[in-house]
mmCIF file of C-alpha atoms in Angstrom:
data_model
loop_
_atom_site.group_PDB
_atom_site.id
_atom_site.type_symbol
_atom_site.label_atom_id
_atom_site.label_comp_id
_atom_site.label_asym_id
_atom_site.label_seq_id
_atom_site.Cartn_x
_atom_site.Cartn_y
_atom_site.Cartn_z
ATOM 1 C CA MET Z 23 -0.037 -0.009 0.034
ATOM 2 C CA MET Z 24 1.317 3.493 -0.952
ATOM 3 C CA GLU Z 25 2.151 5.852 1.911
ATOM 4 C CA ASP Z 26 0.367 9.163 1.992
ATOM 5 C CA LYS Z 27 3.588 11.206 2.225
ATOM 6 C CA ILE Z 28 7.056 10.925 0.872
ATOM 7 C CA LEU Z 29 9.549 9.041 3.113
ATOM 8 C CA PRO Z 30 13.331 8.702 2.932
ATOM 9 C CA GLY Z 31 12.774 5.170 1.782
ATOM 10 C CA HIS Z 32 11.022 6.433 -1.454
ATOM 11 C CA GLY Z 33 14.565 7.182 -2.722
ATOM 12 C CA SER Z 34 16.342 4.063 -1.503
ATOM 13 C CA GLY Z 35 16.127 1.950 -4.603
ATOM 14 C CA GLY Z 36 14.260 -0.637 -2.521
ATOM 15 C CA LYS Z 37 10.639 -1.677 -1.966
ATOM 16 C CA LEU Z 38 9.050 1.702 -1.302
ATOM 17 C CA MET Z 39 10.670 3.241 -4.402
ATOM 18 C CA ASN Z 40 9.634 0.454 -6.604
ATOM 19 C CA GLU Z 41 6.043 0.640 -5.309
ATOM 20 C CA MET Z 42 5.918 4.410 -5.879
ATOM 21 C CA ILE Z 43 7.260 3.981 -9.418
ATOM 22 C CA GLU Z 44 4.755 1.217 -10.309
ATOM 23 C CA THR Z 45 1.582 2.574 -8.518
ATOM 24 C CA LEU Z 46 2.029 6.341 -8.846
ATOM 25 C CA ILE Z 47 4.541 7.393 -11.486
ATOM 26 C CA ARG Z 48 4.001 4.858 -14.241
ATOM 27 C CA GLU Z 49 0.238 4.743 -13.594
ATOM 28 C CA THR Z 50 -0.067 8.488 -13.895
ATOM 29 C CA LEU Z 51 2.488 9.202 -16.638
ATOM 30 C CA GLY Z 52 1.319 6.231 -18.782
ATOM 31 C CA ARG Z 53 2.875 2.834 -18.661
ATOM 32 C CA GLU Z 54 3.392 2.824 -22.353
ATOM 33 C CA ASN Z 55 5.867 5.796 -22.067
ATOM 34 C CA VAL Z 56 7.918 5.096 -18.942
ATOM 35 C CA GLN Z 57 10.798 2.541 -19.242
ATOM 36 C CA LEU Z 58 12.286 1.450 -15.966
ATOM 37 C CA ASP Z 59 15.839 0.708 -17.055
ATOM 38 C CA ASP Z 60 18.845 3.129 -16.404
ATOM 39 C CA ALA Z 61 18.155 4.678 -19.790
ATOM 40 C CA ALA Z 62 15.407 4.524 -22.446
ATOM 41 C CA ILE Z 63 16.354 3.036 -25.799
ATOM 42 C CA LEU Z 64 14.700 5.123 -28.521
ATOM 43 C CA ASN Z 65 14.422 4.814 -32.234
ATOM 44 C CA VAL Z 66 15.663 8.083 -33.915
ATOM 45 C CA GLY Z 67 15.603 8.018 -37.761
ATOM 46 C CA THR Z 68 17.349 4.860 -38.900
ATOM 47 C CA GLY Z 69 19.307 4.555 -35.668
ATOM 48 C CA ARG Z 70 18.819 4.063 -31.985
ATOM 49 C CA ILE Z 71 19.978 6.107 -29.019
ATOM 50 C CA ALA Z 72 19.833 5.692 -25.254
ATOM 51 C CA PHE Z 73 18.534 8.708 -23.301
ATOM 52 C CA THR Z 74 18.799 9.151 -19.499
ATOM 53 C CA THR Z 75 18.451 11.731 -16.745
ATOM 54 C CA ASP Z 76 19.428 11.797 -13.068
ATOM 55 C CA SER Z 77 19.643 14.244 -10.179
ATOM 56 C CA PHE Z 78 22.418 14.368 -7.612
ATOM 57 C CA THR Z 79 21.933 15.618 -3.950
ATOM 58 C CA VAL Z 80 24.971 14.141 -2.276
ATOM 59 C CA SER Z 81 26.024 15.494 1.221
ATOM 60 C CA PRO Z 82 28.800 16.540 1.663
ATOM 61 C CA VAL Z 83 29.304 17.849 -1.888
ATOM 62 C CA VAL Z 84 33.031 17.144 -1.682
ATOM 63 C CA PHE Z 85 34.121 13.721 -0.385
ATOM 64 C CA PRO Z 86 37.229 11.548 -0.675
ATOM 65 C CA GLY Z 87 37.418 10.393 -4.302
ATOM 66 C CA GLY Z 88 35.118 12.922 -5.871
ATOM 67 C CA THR Z 89 32.653 15.867 -5.788
ATOM 68 C CA ILE Z 90 28.917 16.129 -6.636
ATOM 69 C CA GLY Z 91 30.173 17.248 -10.053
ATOM 70 C CA SER Z 92 32.182 14.210 -10.953
ATOM 71 C CA LEU Z 93 29.490 12.111 -9.442
ATOM 72 C CA ALA Z 94 26.966 13.610 -11.756
ATOM 73 C CA VAL Z 95 29.077 13.046 -14.898
ATOM 74 C CA ASN Z 96 30.115 9.473 -13.998
ATOM 75 C CA GLY Z 97 26.642 8.514 -12.816
ATOM 76 C CA THR Z 98 25.025 9.628 -16.100
ATOM 77 C CA VAL Z 99 27.762 8.045 -18.227
ATOM 78 C CA ASN Z 100 27.288 4.798 -16.392
ATOM 79 C CA ASP Z 101 23.474 4.745 -16.907
ATOM 80 C CA LEU Z 102 24.150 4.956 -20.583
ATOM 81 C CA ALA Z 103 27.011 2.487 -20.660
ATOM 82 C CA VAL Z 104 25.127 -0.247 -18.872
ATOM 83 C CA MET Z 105 22.431 -0.094 -21.509
ATOM 84 C CA GLY Z 106 25.070 -0.841 -24.095
ATOM 85 C CA ALA Z 107 25.304 2.570 -25.369
ATOM 86 C CA ARG Z 108 28.326 4.780 -26.157
ATOM 87 C CA PRO Z 109 27.942 8.020 -24.158
ATOM 88 C CA LEU Z 110 28.255 11.191 -26.290
ATOM 89 C CA TYR Z 111 26.583 14.313 -24.779
ATOM 90 C CA LEU Z 112 25.369 15.481 -21.398
ATOM 91 C CA SER Z 113 23.406 18.401 -20.056
ATOM 92 C CA CYS Z 114 24.074 20.056 -16.721
ATOM 93 C CA ALA Z 115 21.372 21.871 -14.757
ATOM 94 C CA LEU Z 116 22.631 23.629 -11.459
ATOM 95 C CA ILE Z 117 20.384 24.551 -8.588
ATOM 96 C CA LEU Z 118 22.556 26.761 -6.411
ATOM 97 C CA GLU Z 119 21.759 27.975 -2.836
ATOM 98 C CA GLU Z 120 22.315 31.626 -2.047
ATOM 99 C CA SER Z 121 25.687 32.173 -0.382
ATOM 100 C CA LEU Z 122 27.381 29.143 -1.972
ATOM 101 C CA GLU Z 123 31.054 29.985 -2.267
ATOM 102 C CA ILE Z 124 32.156 30.808 -5.858
ATOM 103 C CA ALA Z 125 35.453 28.939 -5.149
ATOM 104 C CA LEU Z 126 33.666 25.779 -4.230
ATOM 105 C CA LEU Z 127 31.501 25.931 -7.239
ATOM 106 C CA LYS Z 128 34.521 26.397 -9.442
ATOM 107 C CA ASP Z 129 36.086 23.325 -7.818
ATOM 108 C CA ILE Z 130 33.018 21.258 -8.614
ATOM 109 C CA LEU Z 131 32.930 22.492 -12.212
ATOM 110 C CA VAL Z 132 36.560 21.538 -12.584
ATOM 111 C CA SER Z 133 35.858 18.086 -11.397
ATOM 112 C CA MET Z 134 32.973 17.811 -13.816
ATOM 113 C CA ARG Z 135 35.165 18.863 -16.757
ATOM 114 C CA LYS Z 136 37.949 16.360 -15.724
ATOM 115 C CA ALA Z 137 35.342 13.573 -15.449
ATOM 116 C CA ALA Z 138 33.785 14.344 -18.748
ATOM 117 C CA ASP Z 139 37.273 14.453 -20.446
ATOM 118 C CA TYR Z 140 38.228 11.121 -19.123
ATOM 119 C CA ALA Z 141 34.865 9.492 -20.071
ATOM 120 C CA GLY Z 142 35.053 11.072 -23.578
ATOM 121 C CA VAL Z 143 31.764 12.959 -23.305
ATOM 122 C CA LYS Z 144 30.805 16.618 -23.934
ATOM 123 C CA ILE Z 145 28.668 18.767 -21.734
ATOM 124 C CA VAL Z 146 26.744 20.759 -24.326
ATOM 125 C CA THR Z 147 23.796 22.496 -22.693
ATOM 126 C CA GLY Z 148 22.486 23.369 -19.205
ATOM 127 C CA ASP Z 149 20.625 25.644 -16.854
ATOM 128 C CA THR Z 150 21.226 27.587 -13.704
ATOM 129 C CA LYS Z 151 18.807 28.509 -10.958
ATOM 130 C CA VAL Z 152 19.483 30.056 -7.522
ATOM 131 C CA VAL Z 153 17.269 29.486 -4.518
ATOM 132 C CA GLN Z 154 17.110 31.427 -1.281
ATOM 133 C CA LYS Z 155 19.483 30.671 1.523
ATOM 134 C CA GLY Z 156 18.102 27.848 3.609
ATOM 135 C CA LYS Z 157 15.976 26.505 0.757
ATOM 136 C CA GLY Z 158 18.603 24.256 -0.607
ATOM 137 C CA ASP Z 159 21.829 22.496 0.502
ATOM 138 C CA LYS Z 160 24.644 24.344 -1.324
ATOM 139 C CA ILE Z 161 24.023 22.685 -4.752
ATOM 140 C CA PHE Z 162 21.972 20.116 -6.530
ATOM 141 C CA ILE Z 163 22.805 19.008 -10.071
ATOM 142 C CA ASN Z 164 20.574 17.464 -12.662
ATOM 143 C CA THR Z 165 22.104 15.868 -15.763
ATOM 144 C CA ALA Z 166 20.674 14.268 -18.770
ATOM 145 C CA GLY Z 167 22.735 12.061 -21.200
ATOM 146 C CA ILE Z 168 22.466 10.797 -24.753
ATOM 147 C CA GLY Z 169 24.412 7.931 -26.054
ATOM 148 C CA ILE Z 170 24.378 5.961 -29.350
ATOM 149 C CA LEU Z 171 23.793 2.267 -29.784
ATOM 150 C CA ASP Z 172 26.527 0.985 -32.187
ATOM 151 C CA GLY Z 173 25.249 -2.551 -32.231
ATOM 152 C CA ASP Z 174 22.639 -4.998 -31.266
ATOM 153 C CA VAL Z 175 21.770 -4.937 -27.491
ATOM 154 C CA GLU Z 176 19.631 -8.049 -27.618
ATOM 155 C CA ARG Z 177 20.814 -10.473 -24.880
ATOM 156 C CA ARG Z 178 20.457 -14.153 -24.286
ATOM 157 C CA PRO Z 179 18.266 -15.276 -21.428
ATOM 158 C CA ILE Z 180 19.744 -15.935 -18.036
ATOM 159 C CA GLU Z 181 19.994 -19.581 -17.118
ATOM 160 C CA GLY Z 182 21.280 -21.864 -14.462
ATOM 161 C CA GLY Z 183 25.063 -21.893 -14.108
ATOM 162 C CA ASP Z 184 25.592 -18.348 -15.361
ATOM 163 C CA ALA Z 185 28.239 -16.430 -13.400
ATOM 164 C CA VAL Z 186 27.818 -13.117 -11.606
ATOM 165 C CA ILE Z 187 30.810 -10.836 -12.081
ATOM 166 C CA ILE Z 188 31.718 -7.441 -10.427
ATOM 167 C CA ASN Z 189 34.705 -5.227 -11.446
ATOM 168 C CA GLY Z 190 36.001 -4.569 -7.943
ATOM 169 C CA TYR Z 191 35.456 -3.683 -4.228
ATOM 170 C CA ILE Z 192 31.846 -3.346 -2.979
ATOM 171 C CA GLY Z 193 30.322 -0.382 -0.983
ATOM 172 C CA ASP Z 194 33.211 2.129 -1.242
ATOM 173 C CA HIS Z 195 31.224 5.019 -2.315
ATOM 174 C CA GLY Z 196 28.275 4.907 0.157
ATOM 175 C CA ILE Z 197 30.486 4.122 3.107
ATOM 176 C CA ALA Z 198 33.090 6.789 2.196
ATOM 177 C CA VAL Z 199 30.415 9.454 1.901
ATOM 178 C CA MET Z 200 28.899 8.363 5.272
ATOM 179 C CA ALA Z 201 32.283 8.245 6.945
ATOM 180 C CA GLU Z 202 33.078 11.855 5.761
ATOM 181 C CA ARG Z 203 29.580 13.085 6.734
ATOM 182 C CA ASN Z 204 30.024 11.715 10.286
ATOM 183 C CA ARG Z 205 33.718 12.769 10.492
ATOM 184 C CA LEU Z 206 34.913 9.398 11.453
ATOM 185 C CA SER Z 207 38.591 10.041 12.018
ATOM 186 C CA PHE Z 208 39.738 6.394 11.748
ATOM 187 C CA SER Z 209 38.323 5.971 8.358
ATOM 188 C CA ARG Z 210 40.644 8.249 6.409
ATOM 189 C CA GLY Z 211 41.638 5.492 4.056
ATOM 190 C CA LEU Z 212 38.055 5.223 2.577
ATOM 191 C CA VAL Z 213 37.744 6.597 -1.006
ATOM 192 C CA SER Z 214 34.699 6.642 -3.261
ATOM 193 C CA ASP Z 215 34.912 4.397 -6.329
ATOM 194 C CA CYS Z 216 33.383 7.152 -8.397
ATOM 195 C CA ALA Z 217 34.429 6.457 -12.011
ATOM 196 C CA PRO Z 218 33.050 6.035 -15.594
ATOM 197 C CA LEU Z 219 32.323 2.447 -16.837
ATOM 198 C CA ASN Z 220 32.145 3.127 -20.512
ATOM 199 C CA HIS Z 221 35.706 2.268 -21.259
ATOM 200 C CA LEU Z 222 35.496 -1.037 -19.364
ATOM 201 C CA ILE Z 223 32.052 -2.091 -20.727
ATOM 202 C CA GLY Z 224 33.140 -1.021 -24.224
ATOM 203 C CA ARG Z 225 36.162 -3.364 -24.029
ATOM 204 C CA VAL Z 226 34.114 -6.417 -22.944
ATOM 205 C CA SER Z 227 31.425 -5.681 -25.534
ATOM 206 C CA ARG Z 228 33.940 -5.587 -28.283
ATOM 207 C CA ASP Z 229 35.901 -8.654 -27.239
ATOM 208 C CA PHE Z 230 32.880 -10.775 -26.336
ATOM 209 C CA PRO Z 231 30.040 -9.648 -28.448
ATOM 210 C CA GLY Z 232 26.660 -10.974 -27.372
ATOM 211 C CA SER Z 233 28.027 -12.535 -24.127
ATOM 212 C CA ILE Z 234 26.666 -10.170 -21.544
ATOM 213 C CA LYS Z 235 23.232 -11.433 -20.489
ATOM 214 C CA PHE Z 236 22.600 -8.740 -17.832
ATOM 215 C CA MET Z 237 24.419 -5.560 -16.876
ATOM 216 C CA ARG Z 238 23.619 -2.838 -14.262
ATOM 217 C CA ASP Z 239 25.558 -0.420 -12.090
ATOM 218 C CA PRO Z 240 24.734 -1.139 -8.441
ATOM 219 C CA THR Z 241 24.121 2.471 -7.150
ATOM 220 C CA ARG Z 242 21.319 3.227 -4.608
ATOM 221 C CA GLY Z 243 20.478 -0.050 -2.893
ATOM 222 C CA GLY Z 244 23.819 -1.614 -3.838
ATOM 223 C CA VAL Z 245 24.524 -5.104 -5.071
ATOM 224 C CA ALA Z 246 21.667 -6.881 -3.163
ATOM 225 C CA SER Z 247 19.011 -4.556 -4.561
ATOM 226 C CA VAL Z 248 20.157 -5.015 -8.206
ATOM 227 C CA LEU Z 249 20.177 -8.869 -7.751
ATOM 228 C CA ASN Z 250 16.672 -8.674 -6.287
ATOM 229 C CA GLU Z 251 15.524 -6.957 -9.496
ATOM 230 C CA VAL Z 252 17.115 -9.776 -11.543
ATOM 231 C CA VAL Z 253 15.392 -12.601 -9.764
ATOM 232 C CA LYS Z 254 11.965 -10.902 -9.259
ATOM 233 C CA GLY Z 255 9.342 -13.344 -10.516
ATOM 234 C CA ARG Z 256 12.019 -15.728 -12.009
ATOM 235 C CA GLU Z 257 12.302 -19.458 -11.556
ATOM 236 C CA PHE Z 258 15.940 -19.200 -10.540
ATOM 237 C CA GLY Z 259 17.860 -17.688 -7.603
ATOM 238 C CA ILE Z 260 21.165 -16.022 -7.407
ATOM 239 C CA LYS Z 261 23.833 -17.080 -4.924
ATOM 240 C CA LEU Z 262 26.664 -14.751 -3.728
ATOM 241 C CA VAL Z 263 29.560 -16.447 -2.118
ATOM 242 C CA GLU Z 264 30.769 -14.601 0.971
ATOM 243 C CA GLY Z 265 34.370 -15.643 0.619
ATOM 244 C CA ALA Z 266 34.522 -14.291 -2.992
ATOM 245 C CA LEU Z 267 33.094 -10.820 -2.190
ATOM 246 C CA PRO Z 268 35.728 -8.010 -2.457
ATOM 247 C CA ILE Z 269 35.116 -5.682 0.438
ATOM 248 C CA HIS Z 270 37.727 -3.418 1.916
ATOM 249 C CA GLY Z 271 38.508 -3.825 5.683
ATOM 250 C CA GLU Z 272 37.804 -0.214 6.255
ATOM 251 C CA VAL Z 273 34.348 -0.693 4.636
ATOM 252 C CA ARG Z 274 33.477 -3.538 6.824
ATOM 253 C CA GLY Z 275 34.564 -1.656 9.908
ATOM 254 C CA VAL Z 276 32.639 1.478 9.349
ATOM 255 C CA SER Z 277 29.577 -0.610 8.136
ATOM 256 C CA GLU Z 278 29.536 -2.533 11.344
ATOM 257 C CA MET Z 279 29.833 0.645 13.380
ATOM 258 C CA LEU Z 280 26.919 2.345 11.383
ATOM 259 C CA GLY Z 281 24.783 -0.796 11.289
ATOM 260 C CA ILE Z 282 24.965 -0.994 7.499
ATOM 261 C CA ASP Z 283 25.283 -4.078 5.221
ATOM 262 C CA PRO Z 284 27.879 -3.326 2.438
ATOM 263 C CA LEU Z 285 25.830 -5.386 0.094
ATOM 264 C CA TYR Z 286 23.198 -2.587 0.221
ATOM 265 C CA ALA Z 287 25.694 0.340 0.090
ATOM 266 C CA ALA Z 288 25.947 2.457 -2.995
ATOM 267 C CA ASN Z 289 28.682 2.062 -5.662
ATOM 268 C CA GLU Z 290 29.495 4.713 -8.275
ATOM 269 C CA GLY Z 291 32.095 2.857 -10.353
ATOM 270 C CA LYS Z 292 30.908 -0.756 -10.374
ATOM 271 C CA VAL Z 293 29.045 -2.875 -12.826
ATOM 272 C CA LEU Z 294 27.442 -6.264 -12.160
ATOM 273 C CA MET Z 295 27.387 -8.559 -15.122
ATOM 274 C CA ILE Z 296 25.783 -11.990 -15.598
ATOM 275 C CA VAL Z 297 27.535 -14.017 -18.288
ATOM 276 C CA GLY Z 298 27.688 -17.714 -19.379
ATOM 277 C CA ARG Z 299 30.022 -19.751 -17.108
ATOM 278 C CA ALA Z 300 32.108 -20.873 -20.128
ATOM 279 C CA GLU Z 301 33.009 -17.264 -20.920
ATOM 280 C CA ALA Z 302 33.158 -15.881 -17.341
ATOM 281 C CA GLU Z 303 36.957 -16.405 -16.616
ATOM 282 C CA LYS Z 304 37.893 -15.052 -20.037
ATOM 283 C CA ILE Z 305 35.776 -11.897 -19.399
ATOM 284 C CA VAL Z 306 37.259 -11.366 -15.981
ATOM 285 C CA LYS Z 307 40.822 -11.598 -17.467
ATOM 286 C CA VAL Z 308 40.007 -8.911 -20.050
ATOM 287 C CA MET Z 309 38.323 -6.680 -17.439
ATOM 288 C CA LYS Z 310 41.500 -6.681 -15.352
ATOM 289 C CA GLU Z 311 43.400 -5.084 -18.229
ATOM 290 C CA VAL Z 312 41.274 -1.949 -17.899
ATOM 291 C CA PRO Z 313 41.920 0.441 -14.884
ATOM 292 C CA GLU Z 314 38.327 0.364 -13.738
ATOM 293 C CA GLY Z 315 38.354 -3.412 -13.834
ATOM 294 C CA ALA Z 316 41.563 -4.180 -12.055
ATOM 295 C CA TYR Z 317 39.958 -6.173 -9.211
ATOM 296 C CA SER Z 318 37.257 -7.913 -11.244
ATOM 297 C CA ARG Z 319 36.124 -11.258 -10.103
ATOM 298 C CA ILE Z 320 33.368 -13.914 -10.131
ATOM 299 C CA ILE Z 321 31.187 -13.498 -6.962
ATOM 300 C CA GLY Z 322 28.249 -15.810 -7.444
ATOM 301 C CA GLU Z 323 26.100 -17.822 -9.803
ATOM 302 C CA VAL Z 324 22.580 -18.461 -10.995
ATOM 303 C CA GLY Z 325 20.869 -21.571 -9.786
ATOM 304 C CA PRO Z 326 17.733 -23.458 -8.962
ATOM 305 C CA ASP Z 327 17.791 -22.878 -5.240
ATOM 306 C CA HIS Z 328 15.647 -20.162 -3.696
ATOM 307 C CA PRO Z 329 13.937 -19.144 -6.927
ATOM 308 C CA GLY Z 330 12.958 -15.506 -7.024
ATOM 309 C CA LYS Z 331 15.505 -14.635 -4.359
ATOM 310 C CA ALA Z 332 19.080 -13.483 -3.913
ATOM 311 C CA TYR Z 333 21.008 -15.033 -0.992
ATOM 312 C CA LEU Z 334 24.406 -15.185 0.429
ATOM 313 C CA GLU Z 335 26.254 -18.443 1.078
ATOM 314 C CA THR Z 336 28.238 -17.680 4.138
ATOM 315 C CA ALA Z 337 31.803 -18.605 4.996
ATOM 316 C CA ILE Z 338 30.549 -21.403 7.371
ATOM 317 C CA GLY Z 339 28.203 -22.838 4.782
ATOM 318 C CA GLY Z 340 24.958 -21.185 5.941
ATOM 319 C CA ARG Z 341 22.609 -19.211 3.733
ATOM 320 C CA ARG Z 342 21.054 -15.810 4.339
ATOM 321 C CA ILE Z 343 18.371 -14.385 2.131
ATOM 322 C CA LEU Z 344 19.026 -10.887 0.856
ATOM 323 C CA PRO Z 345 15.637 -9.233 0.904
ATOM 324 C CA LEU Z 346 14.716 -5.967 -0.979
ATOM 325 C CA LEU Z 347 15.276 -2.967 1.225
ATOM 326 C CA THR Z 348 12.161 -1.367 2.720
ATOM 327 C CA GLU Z 349 13.816 1.784 4.331
ATOM 328 C CA GLU Z 350 16.456 4.231 3.236
ATOM 329 C CA GLN Z 351 19.723 2.815 4.572
ATOM 330 C CA LEU Z 352 22.089 5.641 3.428
ATOM 331 C CA PRO Z 353 20.327 8.941 2.575
ATOM 332 C CA ARG Z 354 21.887 11.654 0.349
ATOM 333 C CA ILE Z 355 24.762 9.545 -0.993
ATOM 334 C CA CYS Z 356 24.211 10.132 -4.725
#
């Protein structure tokens, strides 16, 4: 049942957000118009493009490993890349709070420019609004992005035995932002993984055309939420192997202190792929040749157990179901 007022959980990427999208947004705007993937695939003339938009409200606006500016660029690039598109152009709309320091705004814009240059995209249009002091939180950024589909994005169906791959450490972004926000002095080694994924995905797509069965960047809601989307209503389950999960010791420590499960923490430079078992090791090897994939590995597999659910096989052989989030675990992290 829908709540009668917006709650923090409506932005969590979990159960409340999915209910709101299904029963309010799609129902009101028209189900035939609203696609639920990271980007919409659209026919334009004789070709196809991917089109996406996103808004960024992270607090603090500067954090270890990035700023709200680099986060906005990388987040939008990644939404296009995981749809199999080659990102080309971005827009940038700035909502600035009165009294924001000009020097801070310039630092954010510089970080946006550097991120766009590295990703190989151009920021070509935008908008600026200023709200009264106390009516915002320094700066919010909205971006939209357009990418082109160079080839066929049709994918083979997921089936038992398929491997789940991630390109590196889990939970770095969400936990780094939370540690900075809470000024946890012992967590100085934590750095966001904020990075573009288009170079990594482009390499895998070129070397293994048609091999990626599923692909998504696990941002809000983290790895567990994305896998819940994959298994929803399906006749298979997905097992994650605890011993195979790459999680930094600092992330584990801060997570335990804050009562957060790293599997639900946001990532801003990670991609989850599901591929056929026969190709998995070869794909991981190629991913490791790209900077954003240096720590790639297989972390789980698709199987017949617990159909419709994602679960964790623990180090001692137990199993823990990974349910869809119902509350916002980490607010304002992207």
